[in-house]
Short mmCIF file of C-alpha atoms in Angstrom, two decimals:
data_model
loop_
_atom_site.label_atom_id
_atom_site.label_comp_id
_atom_site.label_asym_id
_atom_site.label_seq_id
_atom_site.Cartn_x
_atom_site.Cartn_y
_atom_site.Cartn_z
CA MET A 6 -17.35 -10.20 15.80
CA THR A 7 -15.52 -10.05 19.09
CA THR A 8 -12.19 -9.55 19.94
CA ALA A 9 -11.84 -13.08 21.41
CA LEU A 10 -13.21 -14.85 18.45
CA VAL A 11 -10.99 -12.84 15.81
CA ALA A 12 -8.09 -14.08 17.98
CA GLN A 13 -9.36 -17.57 17.89
CA ASN A 14 -10.30 -17.43 14.28
CA ARG A 15 -6.67 -16.24 13.18
CA VAL A 16 -4.90 -18.82 15.20
CA LYS A 17 -7.17 -21.68 14.20
CA GLY A 18 -7.71 -21.06 10.40
CA ILE A 19 -4.18 -19.95 10.04
CA VAL A 20 -4.71 -17.46 7.08
CA VAL A 21 -2.39 -14.84 6.45
CA LYS A 22 -3.32 -11.24 4.99
CA VAL A 23 -0.98 -8.81 5.75
CA VAL A 24 -1.51 -5.23 4.80
CA VAL A 25 1.67 -2.79 4.99
CA ALA A 26 0.69 0.51 5.04
CA PRO A 27 3.72 2.71 6.17
CA ASP A 28 4.74 6.58 5.73
CA SER A 29 8.03 7.36 4.19
CA PHE A 30 11.28 7.39 5.96
CA LYS A 31 12.47 10.70 5.28
CA GLU A 32 15.99 10.97 3.36
CA THR A 33 16.27 7.26 3.40
CA MET A 34 13.03 5.68 1.62
CA SER A 35 9.90 6.76 0.21
CA ALA A 36 6.93 5.15 1.48
CA ALA A 37 6.51 2.68 -1.76
CA GLN A 38 10.02 1.60 -1.23
CA VAL A 39 9.36 1.18 2.80
CA ALA A 40 6.26 -0.85 1.87
CA ALA A 41 8.37 -3.08 -0.52
CA ARG A 42 10.72 -3.80 1.93
CA MET A 43 8.42 -4.51 4.62
CA ALA A 44 6.53 -6.90 2.26
CA ALA A 45 9.63 -8.77 1.32
CA GLY A 46 10.38 -9.19 5.18
CA VAL A 47 6.65 -10.75 5.64
CA ARG A 48 7.46 -13.38 2.59
CA GLN A 49 10.75 -14.28 4.06
CA VAL A 50 8.90 -15.88 7.09
CA TRP A 51 5.37 -16.67 5.47
CA PRO A 52 6.08 -16.93 1.60
CA GLY A 53 2.21 -18.13 1.20
CA ALA A 54 0.73 -14.76 2.69
CA ARG A 55 -1.14 -12.49 0.64
CA VAL A 56 0.97 -9.11 1.25
CA ARG A 57 -1.23 -5.82 0.11
CA GLN A 58 1.30 -2.72 -0.13
CA LEU A 59 -0.39 0.33 0.59
CA PRO A 60 2.01 3.17 0.67
CA MET A 61 0.49 6.09 2.86
CA ALA A 62 1.33 9.84 3.41
CA ASP A 63 -0.09 12.61 5.25
CA GLY A 64 -0.29 15.42 3.04
CA GLY A 65 3.22 16.45 3.17
CA GLU A 66 5.95 15.14 1.12
CA GLY A 67 5.18 12.07 -0.84
CA THR A 68 1.45 12.87 -0.93
CA LEU A 69 1.51 13.26 -4.74
CA SER A 70 3.55 10.15 -5.71
CA VAL A 71 1.42 7.98 -3.30
CA LEU A 72 -1.88 9.25 -4.72
CA VAL A 73 -0.64 9.08 -8.20
CA GLN A 74 0.50 5.59 -8.02
CA ALA A 75 -2.44 4.18 -6.11
CA LEU A 76 -5.14 5.72 -8.58
CA GLY A 77 -3.37 5.17 -11.70
CA GLY A 78 -2.40 8.77 -12.58
CA THR A 79 0.29 10.56 -14.20
CA VAL A 80 2.65 13.36 -13.17
CA GLU A 81 2.86 16.59 -15.17
CA GLY A 82 6.04 18.98 -15.03
CA VAL A 83 4.71 22.61 -14.44
CA THR A 84 6.92 25.55 -14.63
CA THR A 85 6.76 27.76 -11.67
CA VAL A 86 8.88 29.55 -9.19
CA ASP A 87 10.30 28.37 -5.68
CA ALA A 88 9.76 30.36 -2.52
CA MET A 89 12.30 32.87 -3.24
CA GLY A 90 11.09 33.73 -6.74
CA ARG A 91 13.52 31.53 -8.55
CA GLY A 92 12.25 29.67 -11.83
CA GLN A 93 11.89 25.93 -11.51
CA ARG A 94 9.73 22.77 -12.68
CA ALA A 95 7.39 21.29 -10.29
CA CYS A 96 5.20 18.23 -10.24
CA LEU A 97 1.34 18.09 -10.61
CA GLY A 98 -0.63 14.85 -10.33
CA TRP A 99 -3.38 14.22 -12.43
CA VAL A 100 -6.02 11.10 -12.67
CA ALA A 101 -8.15 11.60 -15.83
CA ALA A 102 -10.50 8.94 -15.14
CA SER A 103 -11.88 11.08 -12.01
CA HIS A 104 -10.91 14.56 -12.95
CA LEU A 105 -8.77 14.42 -10.01
CA ALA A 106 -5.77 16.79 -9.57
CA VAL A 107 -2.94 16.36 -6.91
CA VAL A 108 -0.79 19.42 -5.58
CA GLU A 109 1.90 19.14 -3.18
CA VAL A 110 2.68 22.69 -1.75
CA ALA A 111 6.37 21.54 -1.31
CA GLN A 112 6.81 20.75 -4.80
CA ALA A 113 6.70 24.50 -5.42
CA VAL A 114 7.62 26.45 -2.32
CA GLY A 115 9.16 23.82 0.03
CA LEU A 116 11.69 24.55 2.77
CA GLU A 117 13.93 21.77 1.84
CA GLN A 118 14.37 23.53 -2.01
CA VAL A 119 15.66 26.79 -0.38
CA LEU A 120 19.32 26.35 0.80
CA ALA A 121 19.79 27.51 4.38
CA ALA A 122 21.89 30.41 3.50
CA ASP A 123 19.27 31.65 1.01
CA ARG A 124 16.03 31.44 2.98
CA ASN A 125 14.28 34.82 3.89
CA VAL A 126 11.07 34.02 5.73
CA MET A 127 9.92 37.63 5.28
CA ARG A 128 10.37 37.89 1.49
CA ALA A 129 9.41 34.11 0.60
CA SER A 130 6.15 33.80 -1.30
CA SER A 131 3.67 31.23 -2.02
CA ALA A 132 3.52 32.31 -5.62
CA GLY A 133 4.60 29.14 -7.13
CA VAL A 134 1.74 27.23 -5.97
CA ALA A 135 -0.53 29.49 -8.19
CA ALA A 136 0.89 27.70 -11.33
CA LEU A 137 -0.04 24.47 -10.11
CA LEU A 138 -3.63 25.20 -9.41
CA THR A 139 -3.77 27.24 -12.74
CA ARG A 140 -2.44 24.20 -14.74
CA ALA A 141 -5.08 21.89 -12.90
CA LEU A 142 -7.97 23.96 -13.99
CA GLU A 143 -6.59 23.77 -17.45
CA LEU A 144 -6.97 20.18 -17.33
CA GLY A 145 -10.40 20.25 -16.20
CA ALA A 146 -10.10 19.26 -12.54
CA ARG A 147 -13.37 18.89 -10.59
CA ARG A 148 -11.62 18.01 -7.24
CA ILE A 149 -8.18 18.98 -6.01
CA ILE A 150 -5.98 17.45 -3.15
CA VAL A 151 -3.77 19.58 -1.61
CA GLY A 152 -0.92 18.57 0.67
CA LEU A 153 0.01 21.52 2.64
CA GLY A 154 3.27 20.51 4.45
CA GLY A 155 6.65 21.76 4.09
CA SER A 156 6.31 25.08 3.13
CA ALA A 157 9.19 27.95 3.38
CA THR A 158 6.48 30.59 3.43
CA ASN A 159 4.84 32.74 6.12
CA ASP A 160 2.57 35.12 3.64
CA GLY A 161 -0.77 33.94 4.52
CA GLY A 162 -1.03 32.82 0.91
CA VAL A 163 -1.26 36.44 -0.86
CA GLY A 164 1.64 35.20 -2.93
CA MET A 165 -0.61 32.50 -4.07
CA LEU A 166 -3.71 34.66 -4.85
CA ARG A 167 -1.66 37.00 -6.61
CA GLY A 168 -0.46 34.60 -8.84
CA LEU A 169 -4.08 33.77 -9.67
CA GLY A 170 -4.70 37.15 -10.46
CA ALA A 171 -5.79 39.02 -7.46
CA ARG A 172 -4.91 42.85 -6.77
CA PHE A 173 -4.01 44.34 -3.75
CA TYR A 174 -3.88 47.99 -2.78
CA SER A 175 -2.16 49.97 -0.17
CA GLU A 176 -3.90 52.73 2.25
CA ASP A 177 -3.50 55.37 -0.21
CA GLY A 178 -5.10 53.18 -3.07
CA ALA A 179 -2.37 52.53 -5.04
CA PRO A 180 -1.43 49.32 -6.40
CA PHE A 181 0.63 47.10 -4.02
CA HIS A 182 2.59 43.90 -4.00
CA PRO A 183 2.58 42.77 -0.58
CA THR A 184 4.96 40.31 1.11
CA ALA A 185 5.15 38.49 4.40
CA GLU A 186 7.09 41.61 5.66
CA SER A 187 5.00 44.02 4.14
CA LEU A 188 1.14 42.88 4.64
CA GLY A 189 0.58 45.36 7.64
CA ARG A 190 0.32 48.05 4.96
CA LEU A 191 -2.25 46.29 2.89
CA ALA A 192 -5.72 47.72 2.84
CA ARG A 193 -7.88 45.86 0.08
CA VAL A 194 -7.91 43.00 -2.27
CA GLU A 195 -9.80 42.37 -5.27
CA LEU A 196 -10.42 38.72 -6.27
CA SER A 197 -9.92 37.31 -9.68
CA PRO A 198 -11.99 35.38 -12.39
CA THR A 199 -9.31 32.59 -11.76
CA ILE A 200 -9.99 32.49 -8.23
CA ARG A 201 -13.85 32.53 -8.61
CA LYS A 202 -13.27 29.36 -11.21
CA LEU A 203 -11.49 27.57 -8.11
CA GLN A 204 -14.33 28.25 -5.90
CA GLU A 205 -16.45 25.87 -8.06
CA VAL A 206 -13.66 23.24 -7.76
CA ASP A 207 -13.79 20.58 -4.89
CA ILE A 208 -10.51 21.59 -3.14
CA VAL A 209 -9.54 19.11 -0.09
CA LEU A 210 -6.83 20.33 1.87
CA ALA A 211 -4.93 17.32 3.08
CA CYS A 212 -3.34 18.87 6.51
CA ASP A 213 -2.12 17.25 9.68
CA VAL A 214 -2.11 20.46 11.60
CA ASP A 215 -4.94 22.31 13.35
CA ASN A 216 -3.06 25.56 14.02
CA PRO A 217 -5.11 28.95 13.44
CA LEU A 218 -3.89 31.77 11.51
CA THR A 219 -2.98 33.88 14.36
CA GLY A 220 -2.16 33.66 18.05
CA PRO A 221 0.14 31.45 20.42
CA GLN A 222 -0.46 28.55 18.14
CA GLY A 223 -0.51 30.10 15.01
CA ALA A 224 1.60 30.19 11.79
CA SER A 225 4.12 33.00 12.95
CA ALA A 226 4.51 31.56 16.70
CA VAL A 227 4.70 27.98 15.95
CA PHE A 228 6.01 27.55 12.55
CA GLY A 229 8.05 30.94 11.82
CA PRO A 230 11.02 29.90 13.87
CA GLN A 231 11.34 26.85 12.06
CA LYS A 232 11.65 28.84 8.76
CA GLY A 233 14.69 30.97 10.25
CA ALA A 234 12.07 34.08 11.65
CA THR A 235 13.66 35.76 14.68
CA ALA A 236 11.58 36.75 17.84
CA THR A 237 11.39 40.28 16.38
CA GLN A 238 10.45 38.94 13.09
CA VAL A 239 7.80 36.51 14.42
CA LYS A 240 6.11 39.73 16.07
CA ILE A 241 6.22 41.54 12.64
CA LEU A 242 4.52 38.27 10.70
CA GLU A 243 1.90 38.07 13.58
CA ARG A 244 0.65 41.53 13.16
CA ASN A 245 0.96 41.28 9.58
CA LEU A 246 -1.09 38.08 9.20
CA ALA A 247 -3.59 39.56 11.69
CA ASN A 248 -4.25 42.60 9.24
CA TRP A 249 -4.59 40.33 6.49
CA GLY A 250 -6.99 37.92 8.15
CA GLY A 251 -9.26 41.23 8.89
CA ILE A 252 -8.90 42.49 5.20
CA LEU A 253 -9.81 38.91 3.45
CA GLU A 254 -12.78 38.60 6.02
CA LYS A 255 -14.33 41.88 4.74
CA THR A 256 -13.64 40.71 1.15
CA THR A 257 -15.32 37.61 1.23
CA GLY A 258 -17.76 37.90 4.02
CA THR A 259 -16.33 34.73 5.81
CA ASP A 260 -13.94 34.71 9.04
CA TRP A 261 -11.79 31.64 8.54
CA ALA A 262 -8.56 33.28 10.65
CA ALA A 263 -9.36 31.14 13.71
CA ALA A 264 -10.47 27.81 11.98
CA PRO A 265 -8.23 24.87 12.45
CA GLY A 266 -5.46 24.36 9.82
CA ALA A 267 -5.38 28.37 8.84
CA GLY A 268 -2.02 28.30 10.01
CA ALA A 269 -0.87 25.36 7.98
CA ALA A 270 1.97 26.34 5.36
CA GLY A 271 2.42 29.60 6.88
CA GLY A 272 -1.16 30.75 6.63
CA LEU A 273 -1.47 28.94 3.10
CA GLY A 274 -4.46 27.00 4.43
CA PHE A 275 -6.03 30.31 5.42
CA ALA A 276 -6.11 31.67 1.94
CA PHE A 277 -7.26 28.16 0.46
CA MET A 278 -10.27 28.24 3.11
CA ALA A 279 -11.19 31.87 2.71
CA ALA A 280 -10.86 32.77 -0.89
CA LEU A 281 -10.79 29.56 -2.51
CA GLY A 282 -13.41 27.61 -0.40
CA ALA A 283 -11.40 24.78 0.35
CA ARG A 284 -12.03 22.45 3.20
CA ARG A 285 -9.70 20.84 5.36
CA ASP A 286 -9.46 17.25 6.57
CA GLN A 287 -7.05 14.82 8.19
CA GLY A 288 -4.14 14.24 5.59
CA ALA A 289 -3.85 10.78 6.59
CA LYS A 290 -7.41 10.32 6.29
CA VAL A 291 -7.56 11.87 2.95
CA VAL A 292 -4.88 9.85 1.66
CA ALA A 293 -6.53 6.74 3.14
CA GLU A 294 -9.83 7.21 1.61
CA ALA A 295 -8.43 7.92 -1.65
CA ILE A 296 -6.47 4.51 -1.81
CA SER A 297 -9.43 2.40 0.05
CA LEU A 298 -7.35 1.40 2.57
CA GLU A 299 -10.12 0.51 4.77
CA ALA A 300 -11.65 -1.85 2.52
CA GLN A 301 -8.40 -3.81 2.63
CA LEU A 302 -8.49 -4.12 6.64
CA ALA A 303 -11.80 -5.52 6.49
CA ASP A 304 -10.26 -9.29 6.11
CA ALA A 305 -6.72 -8.50 7.07
CA ASP A 306 -5.07 -10.61 9.72
CA LEU A 307 -1.85 -8.10 10.54
CA VAL A 308 -1.02 -4.53 9.73
CA ILE A 309 2.40 -3.51 9.55
CA THR A 310 3.04 0.23 9.42
CA GLY A 311 5.69 2.75 10.14
CA GLU A 312 7.61 6.26 9.61
CA GLY A 313 11.12 7.26 10.04
CA ALA A 314 10.83 8.55 13.54
CA ILE A 315 8.07 7.37 16.12
CA ASP A 316 7.78 9.69 19.33
CA SER A 317 5.12 11.39 21.29
CA GLN A 318 3.54 13.33 18.50
CA THR A 319 2.95 10.23 16.30
CA LEU A 320 -0.60 9.57 17.66
CA ARG A 321 -1.55 13.33 17.14
CA GLY A 322 -2.51 13.18 13.58
CA LYS A 323 0.40 11.48 12.15
CA THR A 324 -0.06 8.84 9.36
CA ILE A 325 0.32 5.72 11.38
CA SER A 326 -1.98 6.96 14.01
CA TRP A 327 -4.69 6.82 11.40
CA VAL A 328 -3.77 3.40 10.14
CA ALA A 329 -4.20 2.37 13.68
CA HIS A 330 -7.48 3.79 13.93
CA LEU A 331 -8.83 1.78 11.03
CA ALA A 332 -7.33 -1.33 12.06
CA ALA A 333 -8.94 -1.12 15.45
CA LEU A 334 -12.27 -0.82 13.52
CA TYR A 335 -11.78 -4.49 12.41
CA ASP A 336 -9.96 -5.85 15.41
CA VAL A 337 -6.78 -6.33 13.44
CA PRO A 338 -3.25 -6.53 15.45
CA ILE A 339 -0.81 -3.64 14.12
CA VAL A 340 2.86 -3.35 14.51
CA ALA A 341 5.16 -0.16 13.73
CA VAL A 342 8.47 0.07 12.79
CA GLY A 343 10.36 3.07 12.84
CA GLY A 344 13.70 4.15 11.80
CA SER A 345 13.93 5.60 15.52
CA LEU A 346 11.91 5.35 18.41
CA ARG A 347 12.19 8.80 20.47
CA PRO A 348 10.84 9.57 24.14
CA GLY A 349 6.83 9.06 24.19
CA TYR A 350 7.16 6.40 21.70
CA GLU A 351 5.48 4.09 24.25
CA ASN A 352 2.53 5.75 23.95
CA LEU A 353 1.48 3.89 20.77
CA LEU A 354 1.47 0.53 23.09
CA GLN A 355 -1.56 2.46 24.98
CA GLY A 356 -2.89 3.69 21.72
CA GLY A 357 -3.76 0.20 20.02
CA PHE A 358 -0.27 -1.06 18.89
CA THR A 359 0.84 -4.61 19.32
CA ALA A 360 4.26 -4.00 19.17
CA VAL A 361 6.68 -1.06 18.24
CA LEU A 362 10.09 -1.83 16.83
CA THR A 363 12.93 0.20 15.47
CA THR A 364 14.89 -0.73 12.25
CA VAL A 365 18.51 -0.11 13.95
CA ARG A 366 20.25 -2.92 14.54
CA ARG A 367 23.66 -1.76 15.52
CA VAL A 368 25.82 1.03 17.04
CA GLY A 369 27.20 3.37 14.66
CA GLN A 370 27.30 6.56 12.94
CA LEU A 371 23.96 8.06 11.37
CA PRO A 372 25.39 7.91 7.52
CA GLU A 373 26.30 4.15 8.62
CA ILE A 374 22.65 3.48 9.89
CA LEU A 375 20.78 4.78 6.96
CA ALA A 376 23.12 3.24 4.51
CA THR A 377 21.90 -0.20 5.37
CA ALA A 378 18.28 1.21 6.55
CA PRO A 379 16.24 -0.77 3.76
CA GLN A 380 18.30 -4.24 4.60
CA ASP A 381 17.52 -3.54 8.37
CA LEU A 382 13.80 -2.83 7.92
CA GLU A 383 13.24 -6.16 5.76
CA GLN A 384 14.90 -7.95 8.62
CA THR A 385 13.17 -6.09 11.39
CA THR A 386 9.88 -6.91 9.57
CA ALA A 387 10.97 -10.52 9.10
CA ASP A 388 11.72 -10.66 12.96
CA ALA A 389 8.25 -9.36 13.70
CA CYS A 390 6.74 -12.15 11.86
CA ARG A 391 8.81 -14.76 13.37
CA LEU A 392 8.10 -13.51 16.99
CA ILE A 393 4.29 -13.79 16.00
CA ASN A 394 5.10 -17.42 15.16
CA LEU A 395 6.93 -17.74 18.55
CA GLY A 396 3.88 -16.34 20.35
CA LEU A 397 1.48 -18.85 18.72
CA SER A 398 4.01 -21.70 19.58
CA LEU A 399 4.09 -20.92 22.99
CA ALA A 400 0.36 -20.79 23.02
CA GLY A 401 -0.05 -24.50 21.75
CA LYS A 402 -1.42 -23.16 18.51
CA LYS A 403 0.56 -23.87 15.07
CA THR A 404 2.94 -21.33 13.64
CA LEU A 405 1.64 -19.43 10.58
CA PRO A 406 2.41 -21.19 7.16
CA SER A 407 5.45 -21.18 5.27
CA SER A 408 3.52 -22.29 1.88
CA PRO A 409 0.58 -21.05 -0.49
CA GLY A 410 -2.67 -22.49 -0.24
CA ILE A 411 -3.94 -20.48 2.61
CA PRO A 412 -7.92 -20.88 2.85
CA GLN A 413 -10.13 -17.63 2.52
CA LYS A 414 -11.12 -15.57 5.42
CA ALA A 415 -14.72 -17.10 5.25
CA GLU A 416 -13.29 -20.52 5.73
CA ARG A 417 -11.59 -19.39 8.87
CA GLN A 418 -14.80 -17.82 10.37
CA ASN A 419 -16.48 -21.42 9.60
CA ASN A 420 -13.76 -23.21 11.39
CA SER A 421 -13.58 -20.89 14.63
#
């Protein structure tokens, strides 16, 4: 169907199916809360509309809750450690019907779980992830979706592999417990039976970055400073990860150091791919496939998406860029609502979006703005729908309906 026919169909049939598929607004609302507020805004203007709420994520914080809710799974508490080795409880998602486990790396070794004063990227370990993977095996997982975002580590995944039973040796053949700081002394690694079992599981890395393990765009250079590494420490971390990459290549007979995503989560992506046989995919794509977003867009009239901050990076693999990609396949208009619009947000208008709006409705201090963000989001969404009505009215068409009894899309096609 051509774009012209789609547009003609929508204004003549006057049927509304709206898909709301936002990411979370960090530190303000979860993706589910954002979707609920957007849906309420739509219904303010079009009470008879069919609104499908499909909260999204891109592999970072919130991925676990989005997938568990969408797939009818459960959340299990797992005893593990944080990036600094302190005991804690983390969550594992489990969907028994499909033998699917969902692991969110940030649940165990997230940067936000460690106070700024306690962070030490040279000693931070990915070991806490091992307990989540071990529990997934115990449950009988045949597939594991791993969200890689938000880690506090830069150890190349050696901590995780040690937690899974791998053994490490220094140049003199002595047993060795490497850290990000001491990886340069590592000479040999032996993989464990648990690691071999995980190699038989379909592990998908939901990851929105394509950085390699080392180099100018690698884990240490790009993400190290964000985790507190000084310029001198970045050089040490870079040298150590290069050594680790060569050792694991010799051990497995495969070279994954240059693979896109190997540098994700401080090189944790590399360990997953090289030692566990994981495969990487765009985080938002993985989530969208799991919740069947594309199927819901096939007969939609409008998509509303959004995230906390919209800027020049939004179209580079972020959640709402993938929602826009799928919407374009079916010529569905898409509107984005952001908590803030930063330089470069206008790129979305050349990237398939019909409009980009902000929830900020008044001048004020950040705490005040965040306090009213849920209500402001609902009203901004309602305003977007009112503007659509205005556009149709100016075009000499009826406004969209304010009562139930909406005909199905097939009827709209027959009437167009």
